[in-house]
PDB file of C-alpha atoms in Angstrom:
ATOM      1  CA  MET S  26       0.000   0.000   0.000  1.00  0.00           C
ATOM      2  CA  ARG S  27       1.248   3.473  -0.902  1.00  0.00           C
ATOM      3  CA  THR S  28       1.080   6.070   1.844  1.00  0.00           C
ATOM      4  CA  ILE S  29       1.652   9.770   2.250  1.00  0.00           C
ATOM      5  CA  GLY S  30       2.777  11.308   5.522  1.00  0.00           C
ATOM      6  CA  ILE S  31       2.257  15.014   6.091  1.00  0.00           C
ATOM      7  CA  ASP S  32       3.891  17.060   8.825  1.00  0.00           C
ATOM      8  CA  VAL S  33       1.774  20.194   9.206  1.00  0.00           C
ATOM      9  CA  SER S  34       3.068  23.540  10.401  1.00  0.00           C
ATOM     10  CA  LYS S  35       1.656  27.050  10.202  1.00  0.00           C
ATOM     11  CA  ALA S  36       3.342  28.004   6.933  1.00  0.00           C
ATOM     12  CA  THR S  37       4.443  24.738   5.333  1.00  0.00           C
ATOM     13  CA  LEU S  38       3.621  21.089   4.760  1.00  0.00           C
ATOM     14  CA  ASP S  39       6.374  18.493   4.622  1.00  0.00           C
ATOM     15  CA  VAL S  40       5.020  15.658   2.500  1.00  0.00           C
ATOM     16  CA  ALA S  41       6.589  12.193   2.175  1.00  0.00           C
ATOM     17  CA  LEU S  42       5.372   9.448  -0.174  1.00  0.00           C
ATOM     18  CA  ARG S  43       6.199   5.765   0.339  1.00  0.00           C
ATOM     19  CA  ASN S  44       5.670   3.234  -2.429  1.00  0.00           C
ATOM     20  CA  GLU S  45       4.284  -0.324  -2.138  1.00  0.00           C
ATOM     21  CA  GLU S  46       7.765  -1.678  -1.388  1.00  0.00           C
ATOM     22  CA  GLY S  47       8.006   0.547   1.669  1.00  0.00           C
ATOM     23  CA  THR S  48      10.695   2.863   0.387  1.00  0.00           C
ATOM     24  CA  LEU S  49      10.609   6.621   0.175  1.00  0.00           C
ATOM     25  CA  ALA S  50       9.484   7.539  -3.345  1.00  0.00           C
ATOM     26  CA  LYS S  51       9.176  11.332  -3.074  1.00  0.00           C
ATOM     27  CA  GLU S  52       9.241  14.121  -0.547  1.00  0.00           C
ATOM     28  CA  GLU S  53       8.554  17.804  -0.847  1.00  0.00           C
ATOM     29  CA  ARG S  54       8.021  20.882   1.272  1.00  0.00           C
ATOM     30  CA  ILE S  55       5.128  23.001   0.073  1.00  0.00           C
ATOM     31  CA  LYS S  56       3.165  25.995   1.297  1.00  0.00           C
ATOM     32  CA  ASN S  57       0.354  25.156   3.729  1.00  0.00           C
ATOM     33  CA  SER S  58      -2.421  26.005   1.285  1.00  0.00           C
ATOM     34  CA  ALA S  59      -5.153  24.114  -0.529  1.00  0.00           C
ATOM     35  CA  THR S  60      -3.762  25.196  -3.903  1.00  0.00           C
ATOM     36  CA  ALA S  61      -0.251  23.909  -3.184  1.00  0.00           C
ATOM     37  CA  LEU S  62      -1.522  20.575  -1.838  1.00  0.00           C
ATOM     38  CA  ARG S  63      -3.908  20.025  -4.770  1.00  0.00           C
ATOM     39  CA  SER S  64      -1.109  20.860  -7.193  1.00  0.00           C
ATOM     40  CA  LEU S  65       1.318  18.425  -5.551  1.00  0.00           C
ATOM     41  CA  LEU S  66      -1.172  15.551  -5.496  1.00  0.00           C
ATOM     42  CA  ARG S  67      -2.158  16.247  -9.114  1.00  0.00           C
ATOM     43  CA  LYS S  68       1.524  16.156 -10.118  1.00  0.00           C
ATOM     44  CA  TRP S  69       2.192  12.901  -8.250  1.00  0.00           C
ATOM     45  CA  ARG S  70      -0.954  11.331  -9.742  1.00  0.00           C
ATOM     46  CA  LYS S  71       0.156  12.270 -13.267  1.00  0.00           C
ATOM     47  CA  GLN S  72       3.534  10.675 -12.531  1.00  0.00           C
ATOM     48  CA  GLY S  73       1.749   7.501 -11.388  1.00  0.00           C
ATOM     49  CA  LEU S  74       3.186   7.783  -7.879  1.00  0.00           C
ATOM     50  CA  CYS S  75      -0.164   7.926  -6.070  1.00  0.00           C
ATOM     51  CA  ASP S  76      -3.880   7.725  -6.740  1.00  0.00           C
ATOM     52  CA  THR S  77      -7.170   8.168  -4.914  1.00  0.00           C
ATOM     53  CA  THR S  78      -6.546   4.993  -2.894  1.00  0.00           C
ATOM     54  CA  THR S  79      -3.243   6.202  -1.432  1.00  0.00           C
ATOM     55  CA  LEU S  80      -3.676   6.591   2.331  1.00  0.00           C
ATOM     56  CA  VAL S  81      -2.724  10.023   3.665  1.00  0.00           C
ATOM     57  CA  CYS S  82      -1.798  10.308   7.328  1.00  0.00           C
ATOM     58  CA  LEU S  83      -1.146  13.393   9.441  1.00  0.00           C
ATOM     59  CA  GLU S  84      -1.031  14.366  13.090  1.00  0.00           C
ATOM     60  CA  PRO S  85      -3.706  16.643  14.514  1.00  0.00           C
ATOM     61  CA  THR S  86      -2.292  20.160  14.770  1.00  0.00           C
ATOM     62  CA  GLY S  87      -5.430  22.136  15.484  1.00  0.00           C
ATOM     63  CA  HIS S  88      -6.476  24.782  13.024  1.00  0.00           C
ATOM     64  CA  TYR S  89      -3.269  24.440  10.970  1.00  0.00           C
ATOM     65  CA  SER S  90      -4.391  20.999   9.747  1.00  0.00           C
ATOM     66  CA  HIS S  91      -8.058  21.914   9.201  1.00  0.00           C
ATOM     67  CA  GLY S  92      -7.545  23.218   5.651  1.00  0.00           C
ATOM     68  CA  VAL S  93      -5.300  20.276   4.789  1.00  0.00           C
ATOM     69  CA  VAL S  94      -7.944  17.766   5.872  1.00  0.00           C
ATOM     70  CA  LYS S  95     -10.679  19.640   4.000  1.00  0.00           C
ATOM     71  CA  THR S  96      -8.621  19.667   0.802  1.00  0.00           C
ATOM     72  CA  LEU S  97      -7.799  15.957   1.082  1.00  0.00           C
ATOM     73  CA  LEU S  98     -11.426  15.003   1.698  1.00  0.00           C
ATOM     74  CA  ASP S  99     -12.609  17.223  -1.161  1.00  0.00           C
ATOM     75  CA  LEU S 100     -10.179  15.338  -3.424  1.00  0.00           C
ATOM     76  CA  GLY S 101     -11.571  12.000  -2.228  1.00  0.00           C
ATOM     77  CA  GLN S 102      -8.255  11.029  -0.643  1.00  0.00           C
ATOM     78  CA  PRO S 103      -8.460   8.489   2.222  1.00  0.00           C
ATOM     79  CA  THR S 104      -7.308  10.554   5.205  1.00  0.00           C
ATOM     80  CA  TRP S 105      -6.279   9.423   8.671  1.00  0.00           C
ATOM     81  CA  MET S 106      -5.487  11.678  11.600  1.00  0.00           C
ATOM     82  CA  ALA S 107      -3.143   9.636  13.826  1.00  0.00           C
ATOM     83  CA  HIS S 108      -2.085  10.622  17.333  1.00  0.00           C
ATOM     84  CA  ALA S 109       1.515  11.794  17.623  1.00  0.00           C
ATOM     85  CA  THR S 110       2.019   9.569  20.683  1.00  0.00           C
ATOM     86  CA  ASP S 111       0.959   6.461  18.757  1.00  0.00           C
ATOM     87  CA  ILE S 112       3.390   7.305  15.971  1.00  0.00           C
ATOM     88  CA  ARG S 113       6.282   7.901  18.384  1.00  0.00           C
ATOM     89  CA  LEU S 114       5.589   4.718  20.352  1.00  0.00           C
ATOM     90  CA  SER S 115       5.403   2.618  17.184  1.00  0.00           C
ATOM     91  CA  ILE S 116       8.790   3.794  15.949  1.00  0.00           C
ATOM     92  CA  GLY S 117      10.651   3.762  19.255  1.00  0.00           C
ATOM     93  CA  MET S 118      13.221   6.192  20.562  1.00  0.00           C
ATOM     94  CA  GLN S 119      14.552   8.385  17.767  1.00  0.00           C
ATOM     95  CA  ARG S 120      17.283  10.985  18.000  1.00  0.00           C
ATOM     96  CA  GLY S 121      17.142  14.131  15.953  1.00  0.00           C
ATOM     97  CA  LYS S 122      13.979  15.664  14.659  1.00  0.00           C
ATOM     98  CA  SER S 123      12.924  17.739  11.712  1.00  0.00           C
ATOM     99  CA  ASP S 124       9.654  18.287   9.910  1.00  0.00           C
ATOM    100  CA  ARG S 125      11.005  16.360   6.938  1.00  0.00           C
ATOM    101  CA  VAL S 126      11.904  13.364   9.115  1.00  0.00           C
ATOM    102  CA  ASP S 127       8.515  13.572  10.835  1.00  0.00           C
ATOM    103  CA  ALA S 128       6.729  13.376   7.470  1.00  0.00           C
ATOM    104  CA  ARG S 129       8.719  10.228   6.638  1.00  0.00           C
ATOM    105  CA  ARG S 130       7.879   8.683  10.012  1.00  0.00           C
ATOM    106  CA  ILE S 131       4.192   9.477   9.593  1.00  0.00           C
ATOM    107  CA  ALA S 132       4.189   7.846   6.131  1.00  0.00           C
ATOM    108  CA  GLU S 133       5.968   4.798   7.582  1.00  0.00           C
ATOM    109  CA  TYR S 134       3.471   4.587  10.435  1.00  0.00           C
ATOM    110  CA  ALA S 135       0.565   4.756   7.968  1.00  0.00           C
ATOM    111  CA  GLN S 136       2.075   1.944   5.941  1.00  0.00           C
ATOM    112  CA  ARG S 137       2.677  -0.298   8.961  1.00  0.00           C
ATOM    113  CA  PHE S 138      -0.645   0.355  10.682  1.00  0.00           C
ATOM    114  CA  GLY S 139      -2.906   1.372   7.794  1.00  0.00           C
ATOM    115  CA  ASP S 140      -5.225  -1.536   8.519  1.00  0.00           C
ATOM    116  CA  LYS S 141      -6.108   0.222  11.807  1.00  0.00           C
ATOM    117  CA  ALA S 142      -6.774   3.574  10.161  1.00  0.00           C
ATOM    118  CA  ARG S 143      -9.937   5.403  11.108  1.00  0.00           C
ATOM    119  CA  LEU S 144     -10.671   7.418   8.004  1.00  0.00           C
ATOM    120  CA  LEU S 145     -12.031  10.923   8.345  1.00  0.00           C
ATOM    121  CA  GLN S 146     -15.311  12.090   6.835  1.00  0.00           C
ATOM    122  CA  HIS S 147     -16.501  15.603   5.970  1.00  0.00           C
ATOM    123  CA  SER S 148     -18.658  15.594   9.111  1.00  0.00           C
ATOM    124  CA  CYS S 149     -15.488  15.744  11.249  1.00  0.00           C
ATOM    125  CA  LEU S 150     -14.813  19.195   9.772  1.00  0.00           C
ATOM    126  CA  ASP S 151     -18.203  20.420  10.993  1.00  0.00           C
ATOM    127  CA  PHE S 152     -17.392  19.073  14.463  1.00  0.00           C
ATOM    128  CA  THR S 153     -14.010  20.827  14.468  1.00  0.00           C
ATOM    129  CA  GLU S 154     -15.624  24.111  13.474  1.00  0.00           C
ATOM    130  CA  LEU S 155     -18.238  23.691  16.197  1.00  0.00           C
ATOM    131  CA  LYS S 156     -15.512  23.102  18.800  1.00  0.00           C
ATOM    132  CA  THR S 157     -13.753  26.272  17.642  1.00  0.00           C
ATOM    133  CA  LEU S 158     -16.951  28.309  17.908  1.00  0.00           C
ATOM    134  CA  LEU S 159     -17.691  26.933  21.368  1.00  0.00           C
ATOM    135  CA  ALA S 160     -14.164  27.746  22.554  1.00  0.00           C
ATOM    136  CA  LEU S 161     -14.547  31.305  21.253  1.00  0.00           C
ATOM    137  CA  ARG S 162     -17.915  31.662  22.970  1.00  0.00           C
ATOM    138  CA  GLU S 163     -16.417  30.388  26.229  1.00  0.00           C
ATOM    139  CA  ARG S 164     -13.600  32.942  25.993  1.00  0.00           C
ATOM    140  CA  LEU S 165     -16.075  35.761  25.350  1.00  0.00           C
ATOM    141  CA  VAL S 166     -18.236  34.696  28.308  1.00  0.00           C
ATOM    142  CA  LYS S 167     -15.143  34.836  30.557  1.00  0.00           C
ATOM    143  CA  GLU S 168     -14.292  38.306  29.224  1.00  0.00           C
ATOM    144  CA  ARG S 169     -17.851  39.420  29.925  1.00  0.00           C
ATOM    145  CA  GLY S 170     -17.498  38.226  33.518  1.00  0.00           C
ATOM    146  CA  LYS S 171     -14.260  40.188  33.924  1.00  0.00           C
ATOM    147  CA  ASP S 172     -15.854  43.351  32.533  1.00  0.00           C
ATOM    148  CA  ARG S 173     -18.842  42.987  34.865  1.00  0.00           C
ATOM    149  CA  ALA S 174     -16.499  42.601  37.839  1.00  0.00           C
ATOM    150  CA  GLN S 175     -14.545  45.699  36.789  1.00  0.00           C
ATOM    151  CA  ILE S 176     -17.726  47.745  36.549  1.00  0.00           C
ATOM    152  CA  LYS S 177     -18.722  46.674  40.065  1.00  0.00           C
ATOM    153  CA  ASP S 178     -15.311  46.795  41.758  1.00  0.00           C
ATOM    154  CA  ASN S 179     -13.070  49.328  40.056  1.00  0.00           C
ATOM    155  CA  VAL S 180     -15.670  51.952  39.306  1.00  0.00           C
ATOM    156  CA  LEU S 181     -17.007  51.726  42.863  1.00  0.00           C
ATOM    157  CA  TYR S 182     -13.776  53.184  44.247  1.00  0.00           C
ATOM    158  CA  MET S 183     -13.199  55.823  41.571  1.00  0.00           C
ATOM    159  CA  THR S 184     -14.153  59.462  41.947  1.00  0.00           C
ATOM    160  CA  GLY S 185     -14.598  62.390  39.617  1.00  0.00           C
ATOM    161  CA  GLY S 186     -15.063  62.509  35.855  1.00  0.00           C
ATOM    162  CA  ALA S 187     -12.898  59.444  35.213  1.00  0.00           C
ATOM    163  CA  LYS S 188     -15.437  57.255  37.015  1.00  0.00           C
ATOM    164  CA  GLN S 189     -18.200  57.995  34.491  1.00  0.00           C
ATOM    165  CA  LEU S 190     -15.805  57.702  31.543  1.00  0.00           C
ATOM    166  CA  VAL S 191     -14.447  54.303  32.673  1.00  0.00           C
ATOM    167  CA  LYS S 192     -17.931  53.024  33.514  1.00  0.00           C
ATOM    168  CA  ALA S 193     -19.305  54.095  30.114  1.00  0.00           C
ATOM    169  CA  GLU S 194     -16.393  52.452  28.260  1.00  0.00           C
ATOM    170  CA  LEU S 195     -16.687  49.185  30.207  1.00  0.00           C
ATOM    171  CA  GLU S 196     -20.450  49.110  29.613  1.00  0.00           C
ATOM    172  CA  ARG S 197     -19.856  49.695  25.881  1.00  0.00           C
ATOM    173  CA  GLN S 198     -17.393  46.774  25.802  1.00  0.00           C
ATOM    174  CA  LEU S 199     -19.821  44.636  27.777  1.00  0.00           C
ATOM    175  CA  LYS S 200     -22.621  45.291  25.266  1.00  0.00           C
ATOM    176  CA  ALA S 201     -20.282  44.442  22.375  1.00  0.00           C
ATOM    177  CA  LEU S 202     -19.309  41.168  24.077  1.00  0.00           C
ATOM    178  CA  GLU S 203     -22.962  40.317  24.679  1.00  0.00           C
ATOM    179  CA  ARG S 204     -23.749  40.927  20.985  1.00  0.00           C
ATOM    180  CA  SER S 205     -20.834  38.687  19.970  1.00  0.00           C
ATOM    181  CA  ILE S 206     -21.961  35.928  22.337  1.00  0.00           C
ATOM    182  CA  ALA S 207     -25.529  36.174  21.005  1.00  0.00           C
ATOM    183  CA  ASN S 208     -24.280  36.027  17.391  1.00  0.00           C
ATOM    184  CA  LEU S 209     -22.281  32.870  18.120  1.00  0.00           C
ATOM    185  CA  GLY S 210     -25.476  31.238  19.366  1.00  0.00           C
ATOM    186  CA  LYS S 211     -27.309  31.837  16.070  1.00  0.00           C
ATOM    187  CA  PRO S 212     -27.317  29.133  13.378  1.00  0.00           C
ATOM    188  CA  SER S 213     -24.768  29.875  10.683  1.00  0.00           C
ATOM    189  CA  ARG S 214     -25.561  30.050   7.003  1.00  0.00           C
ATOM    190  CA  PRO S 215     -23.916  27.489   4.707  1.00  0.00           C
ATOM    191  CA  SER S 216     -20.968  28.987   2.853  1.00  0.00           C
TER     192      SER S 216
END
């Protein structure tokens, strides 16, 4: 089975391709963008190095990997998000680390344990987006609590014109936070 390992970072993707024999066939560093990834896979497909059955494996890296996963699923590429700990434990103690080496190790892991792969579906992207929205809402609710406490505590001990100015500004921020929290609770429109 051919496999592709991708090490995801903010700006770049290190991509390693292993052939059926288990040897490294190709590796490249590309920009972390849908266009660059589509272009690379198209090129490798034209060269006969991979196809739509080639298993792609990557580690979860939060929002940096979200676009990568979406692109792979849109292309119909079997995609597996494997835990970094599982990959490290399967390979054993390794000295030296680079993104390029990590991509090779991920591709090797996918080849050795591909039969255990839990392939991603488009619905996982919706779940990831929902988690992001909930985390943002939680952060805004905490900010709202801080602003409320400041209005009660700090303004209570202030005197003069600054008191009204600070209170008005904090209340303005509080209203803006409440609007943002309310907007996050509304159903979103499909893009």
